Every structure is written in C-alpha cells, then in structure tokens.
C-alpha cells in the first residue's frame, strides 16, 4: 500500500478541492454567460469550440501560477487592473461584433472558420480574465501540503483536476444552452443580434464588478 506522503497531493484534500472548484464553476460568471450565449445562438458544436478555447486559457493560467508567474499581480497591482479592463473591453468588442454581424441565424451549422474564431475568442477571453489568475493564486495554495509532493507537482495535479471539472461544467452549460435554443422560438436577424450583444454587455459588466478590488 502506498503511503499518503508518496502521493503528489494529500488524498484527504481531493474531495474538498473538487467540491470547492465545482461550486466556483457553478457560480455565474463571464465564462458561463458567454458560453450559454454562444450555444443558444450558434448551437452545440460552436459551444464546444468555445469551451476548448476557454479550457486552453485556463490551462495557461494554471501553468503560469504553478511556475510562480502570476505573483507579479501582487508585486505590481496596475498590471492586474490593466488585465481586468482589457477583459472588459474585449467582451464589449465581442458585443459590438455580434450586433454588426449581418447574417446571424439561430443555431446554424458552423464551418471550420467560425469554429476557429470561437476557439480563439474563448482563449482570449480567458487570458484576459483576471479571475482565472486570482483563482489559482488564492485557492491552490490552501490545498497544498508540505509533507507531500513538490509544490510544482501539487499545483499541476490540483490544477488538472480543476480543468477536468471546468470542462464538465462548461460542457453542461453548452448542452443546456443548445437545448434551450431548440425549445425556444427561433429568432432571426436583428432580434438574435440584440440578444447576443445585450448578453455580452451584461457579461462585461459582470466581469468588471466581480474583479474589482
């Protein structure tokens, strides 16, 4: 039988950590709002492309935190504020883009180009989301134990568990959004553009409020 000290993380913290990250991911936030809007307007496949981008963005922040790169936010607070407002402006730009789009239809079949675009938007949206950085800086250390693996291996293990939970929750959001689109009356043209743009503006305001210090 392998001693607990040989595990990369303390097995006793795995359950509480999974519960904590599940509750965090289930709390309404920018990722949840944007993914629901994408799935509602463009369908399940588009939503999963967005999930892939969001997940890669989370993975980048996880690696940055594991290697100590995110400590720069505590050393230089203006960088955090710059990232925060860049994320808000990016969401507002997405809202403007959604409003100006000439041919949005409810749940169309996306082509490879549009899927790549949604992937990139998901990636950029999460790279510009300071909540992701703060999550890894503030939460991971509270579940790390000095009598187990090296801090790096513990951070990578716990971070990977968080990514798995995030993928599950975000995928369920996409499935729910796409299902709601099938049940709701189909919207076309300006009505759908207004829903997308208005929703993204709300998500931008949400991000600005949640990341204030």
CSV table of C-alpha atoms in Angstrom, one decimal:
chain,number,residue,atom,x,y,z
A,1,UNK,CA,0.0,0.0,0.0
A,2,UNK,CA,1.4,3.4,-1.0
A,3,UNK,CA,1.9,5.8,1.9
A,4,UNK,CA,-0.1,9.0,1.7
A,5,UNK,CA,3.1,11.0,1.7
A,6,UNK,CA,4.1,9.4,-1.6
A,7,UNK,CA,1.0,10.9,-3.4
A,8,UNK,CA,1.6,14.1,-5.3
A,9,UNK,CA,-1.2,15.7,-3.2
A,10,UNK,CA,-2.8,14.8,0.1
A,11,UNK,CA,-5.7,12.4,-0.8
A,12,UNK,CA,-7.7,14.0,2.0
A,13,UNK,CA,-7.9,17.3,0.2
A,14,UNK,CA,-9.0,15.9,-3.2
A,15,UNK,CA,-12.7,15.7,-2.2
A,16,UNK,CA,-13.0,19.1,-0.7
A,17,UNK,CA,-11.0,20.6,-3.6
A,18,UNK,CA,-13.3,19.1,-6.1
A,19,UNK,CA,-16.3,20.4,-4.2
A,20,UNK,CA,-14.8,23.9,-4.0
A,21,UNK,CA,-13.9,24.1,-7.7
A,22,UNK,CA,-17.3,22.7,-8.7
A,23,UNK,CA,-19.1,25.4,-6.6
A,24,UNK,CA,-16.8,28.1,-8.1
A,25,UNK,CA,-17.5,26.9,-11.7
A,26,UNK,CA,-21.2,26.7,-11.0
A,27,UNK,CA,-21.3,30.3,-9.7
A,28,UNK,CA,-22.5,32.6,-12.5
A,29,UNK,CA,-19.6,34.4,-14.2
A,30,UNK,CA,-18.2,35.6,-17.5
A,31,UNK,CA,-17.4,32.2,-18.9
A,32,UNK,CA,-20.8,30.8,-18.0
A,33,UNK,CA,-22.6,33.7,-19.6
A,34,UNK,CA,-20.6,33.8,-22.8
A,35,UNK,CA,-20.8,30.0,-23.4
A,36,UNK,CA,-24.5,30.0,-22.8
A,37,UNK,CA,-24.9,32.8,-25.3
A,38,UNK,CA,-22.8,31.0,-27.9
A,39,UNK,CA,-24.6,27.7,-27.5
A,40,UNK,CA,-28.0,29.5,-27.6
A,41,UNK,CA,-27.2,31.4,-30.8
A,42,UNK,CA,-24.9,29.1,-32.7
A,43,UNK,CA,-25.5,25.6,-31.4
A,44,UNK,CA,-23.8,22.8,-29.6
A,45,UNK,CA,-20.7,22.4,-31.9
A,46,UNK,CA,-19.9,26.1,-31.7
A,47,UNK,CA,-20.3,26.0,-27.9
A,48,UNK,CA,-17.8,23.1,-27.6
A,49,UNK,CA,-15.3,25.0,-29.8
A,50,UNK,CA,-15.7,27.9,-27.4
A,51,UNK,CA,-15.2,25.5,-24.4
A,52,UNK,CA,-11.9,24.3,-25.9
A,53,UNK,CA,-10.6,27.9,-26.1
A,54,UNK,CA,-11.7,28.7,-22.6
A,55,UNK,CA,-10.1,25.5,-21.3
A,56,UNK,CA,-6.8,26.3,-23.0
A,57,UNK,CA,-6.9,29.8,-21.4
A,58,UNK,CA,-7.4,28.2,-18.0
A,59,UNK,CA,-4.5,25.8,-18.6
A,60,UNK,CA,-2.2,28.7,-19.5
A,61,UNK,CA,-3.2,30.5,-16.2
A,62,UNK,CA,-2.7,27.2,-14.3
A,63,UNK,CA,0.8,26.8,-15.7
A,64,UNK,CA,1.6,30.4,-15.0
A,65,UNK,CA,0.5,30.1,-11.4
A,66,UNK,CA,2.3,26.8,-10.9
A,67,UNK,CA,5.6,28.4,-12.1
A,68,UNK,CA,5.0,31.5,-9.9
A,69,UNK,CA,4.5,33.9,-12.8
A,70,UNK,CA,1.2,35.2,-11.5
A,71,UNK,CA,2.9,36.6,-8.4
A,72,UNK,CA,3.6,39.7,-10.5
A,73,UNK,CA,0.0,40.8,-9.8
A,74,UNK,CA,0.7,41.2,-6.1
A,75,UNK,CA,4.0,43.0,-6.9
A,76,UNK,CA,2.6,45.3,-9.5
A,77,UNK,CA,-1.2,45.9,-9.0
A,78,UNK,CA,-1.6,48.1,-12.1
A,79,UNK,CA,-0.9,45.0,-14.2
A,80,UNK,CA,-4.0,43.4,-12.7
A,81,UNK,CA,-6.1,46.4,-13.4
A,82,UNK,CA,-4.8,46.6,-16.9
A,83,UNK,CA,-5.7,42.9,-17.5
A,84,UNK,CA,-9.1,43.4,-15.9
A,85,UNK,CA,-10.1,46.3,-18.1
A,86,UNK,CA,-8.7,44.6,-21.2
A,87,UNK,CA,-11.0,41.7,-20.5
A,88,UNK,CA,-14.0,44.1,-20.1
A,89,UNK,CA,-13.1,45.9,-23.4
A,90,UNK,CA,-12.7,42.6,-25.2
A,91,UNK,CA,-16.2,41.5,-24.2
A,92,UNK,CA,-17.6,44.8,-25.3
A,93,UNK,CA,-15.8,44.4,-28.6
A,94,UNK,CA,-17.5,41.0,-28.9
A,95,UNK,CA,-20.8,42.6,-28.2
A,96,UNK,CA,-20.2,45.2,-31.0
A,97,UNK,CA,-19.1,42.4,-33.3
A,98,UNK,CA,-22.3,40.4,-32.5
A,99,UNK,CA,-24.5,43.4,-33.2
A,100,UNK,CA,-22.9,44.2,-36.5
A,101,UNK,CA,-22.9,40.6,-37.8
A,102,UNK,CA,-25.1,40.7,-40.9
A,103,UNK,CA,-26.2,37.1,-41.1
A,104,UNK,CA,-26.5,35.5,-37.6
A,105,UNK,CA,-29.1,32.8,-37.6
A,106,UNK,CA,-30.3,30.7,-34.7
A,107,UNK,CA,-28.1,27.6,-34.2
A,108,UNK,CA,-26.6,27.5,-37.8
A,109,UNK,CA,-24.2,24.8,-38.8
A,110,UNK,CA,-20.8,26.3,-38.1
A,111,UNK,CA,-18.0,26.0,-40.6
A,112,UNK,CA,-14.3,25.4,-39.7
A,113,UNK,CA,-13.5,29.1,-39.9
A,114,UNK,CA,-16.3,30.1,-37.4
A,115,UNK,CA,-15.3,27.3,-35.1
A,116,UNK,CA,-11.7,28.5,-35.1
A,117,UNK,CA,-12.9,32.0,-34.4
A,118,UNK,CA,-14.9,30.9,-31.4
A,119,UNK,CA,-12.0,28.9,-30.1
A,120,UNK,CA,-9.7,32.0,-30.3
A,121,UNK,CA,-12.3,34.2,-28.7
A,122,UNK,CA,-12.7,31.7,-25.8
A,123,UNK,CA,-8.9,31.6,-25.4
A,124,UNK,CA,-8.5,35.3,-25.5
A,125,UNK,CA,-11.5,35.9,-23.2
A,126,UNK,CA,-10.0,33.7,-20.5
A,127,UNK,CA,-6.4,35.0,-20.9
A,128,UNK,CA,-7.9,38.5,-20.3
A,129,UNK,CA,-9.9,37.2,-17.3
A,130,UNK,CA,-8.1,38.1,-14.1
A,131,UNK,CA,-10.5,35.9,-12.1
A,132,UNK,CA,-8.7,32.9,-13.6
A,133,UNK,CA,-5.3,34.1,-12.4
A,134,UNK,CA,-6.7,35.0,-8.9
A,135,UNK,CA,-8.3,31.6,-8.6
A,136,UNK,CA,-5.0,29.8,-9.0
A,137,UNK,CA,-3.0,32.2,-6.8
A,138,UNK,CA,-5.6,32.3,-4.0
A,139,UNK,CA,-7.1,28.8,-3.9
A,140,UNK,CA,-4.5,26.3,-4.9
A,141,UNK,CA,-2.0,27.0,-2.0
A,142,UNK,CA,-4.8,26.3,0.6
A,143,UNK,CA,-5.0,22.7,-0.6
A,144,UNK,CA,-1.2,22.1,-0.9
A,145,UNK,CA,0.6,20.2,1.9
A,146,UNK,CA,4.4,20.4,2.7
A,147,UNK,CA,4.6,16.7,3.5
A,148,UNK,CA,3.6,15.6,0.1
A,149,UNK,CA,4.9,16.2,-3.4
A,150,UNK,CA,6.9,19.2,-4.6
A,151,UNK,CA,4.8,22.5,-4.8
A,152,UNK,CA,5.0,22.3,-8.6
A,153,UNK,CA,3.7,18.8,-8.8
A,154,UNK,CA,0.9,19.6,-6.3
A,155,UNK,CA,-0.1,22.7,-8.2
A,156,UNK,CA,-0.1,20.9,-11.6
A,157,UNK,CA,-2.1,18.0,-10.1
A,158,UNK,CA,-4.8,20.2,-8.5
A,159,UNK,CA,-4.8,22.5,-11.5
A,160,UNK,CA,-5.5,19.5,-13.8
A,161,UNK,CA,-8.4,18.4,-11.6
A,162,UNK,CA,-9.8,21.9,-11.8
A,163,UNK,CA,-9.6,21.8,-15.6
A,164,UNK,CA,-11.5,18.5,-15.7
A,165,UNK,CA,-14.3,20.0,-13.5
A,166,UNK,CA,-14.3,23.1,-15.6
A,167,UNK,CA,-14.7,21.1,-18.9
A,168,UNK,CA,-17.6,19.1,-17.4
A,169,UNK,CA,-19.4,22.2,-16.1
A,170,UNK,CA,-18.9,24.2,-19.3
A,171,UNK,CA,-20.0,21.3,-21.5
A,172,UNK,CA,-23.2,21.0,-19.5
A,173,UNK,CA,-23.8,24.8,-20.0
A,174,UNK,CA,-23.3,24.4,-23.7
A,175,UNK,CA,-25.7,21.4,-23.9
A,176,UNK,CA,-28.3,23.3,-21.8
A,177,UNK,CA,-27.9,26.4,-24.0
A,178,UNK,CA,-28.2,24.5,-27.2
A,179,UNK,CA,-31.3,22.6,-25.8
A,180,UNK,CA,-32.9,25.9,-24.8
A,181,UNK,CA,-32.4,27.2,-28.4
A,182,UNK,CA,-34.4,24.2,-29.7
A,183,UNK,CA,-37.2,24.7,-27.3
A,184,UNK,CA,-37.4,28.5,-27.7
A,185,UNK,CA,-39.0,30.2,-30.7
A,186,UNK,CA,-36.4,30.7,-33.4
A,187,UNK,CA,-35.0,34.2,-33.6
A,188,UNK,CA,-33.6,35.7,-36.7
A,189,UNK,CA,-31.7,38.7,-37.8
A,190,UNK,CA,-31.8,41.8,-35.6
A,191,UNK,CA,-33.6,40.1,-32.7
A,192,UNK,CA,-30.9,37.5,-32.3
A,193,UNK,CA,-28.1,40.0,-32.7
A,194,UNK,CA,-29.7,42.2,-30.0
A,195,UNK,CA,-29.8,39.2,-27.6
A,196,UNK,CA,-26.2,38.3,-28.3
A,197,UNK,CA,-24.9,41.9,-28.0
A,198,UNK,CA,-27.0,42.7,-24.9
A,199,UNK,CA,-25.9,39.5,-23.2
A,200,UNK,CA,-22.3,40.2,-23.8
A,201,UNK,CA,-22.6,43.7,-22.4
A,202,UNK,CA,-24.1,42.2,-19.3
A,203,UNK,CA,-21.2,39.7,-19.1
A,204,UNK,CA,-18.7,42.6,-19.5
A,205,UNK,CA,-20.4,44.5,-16.6
A,206,UNK,CA,-20.4,41.3,-14.6
A,207,UNK,CA,-16.6,40.9,-15.1
A,208,UNK,CA,-15.9,44.5,-14.2
A,209,UNK,CA,-17.9,44.1,-11.0
A,210,UNK,CA,-16.6,40.7,-9.9
A,211,UNK,CA,-12.9,41.6,-10.4
A,212,UNK,CA,-13.0,45.0,-8.6
A,213,UNK,CA,-10.5,45.4,-5.8
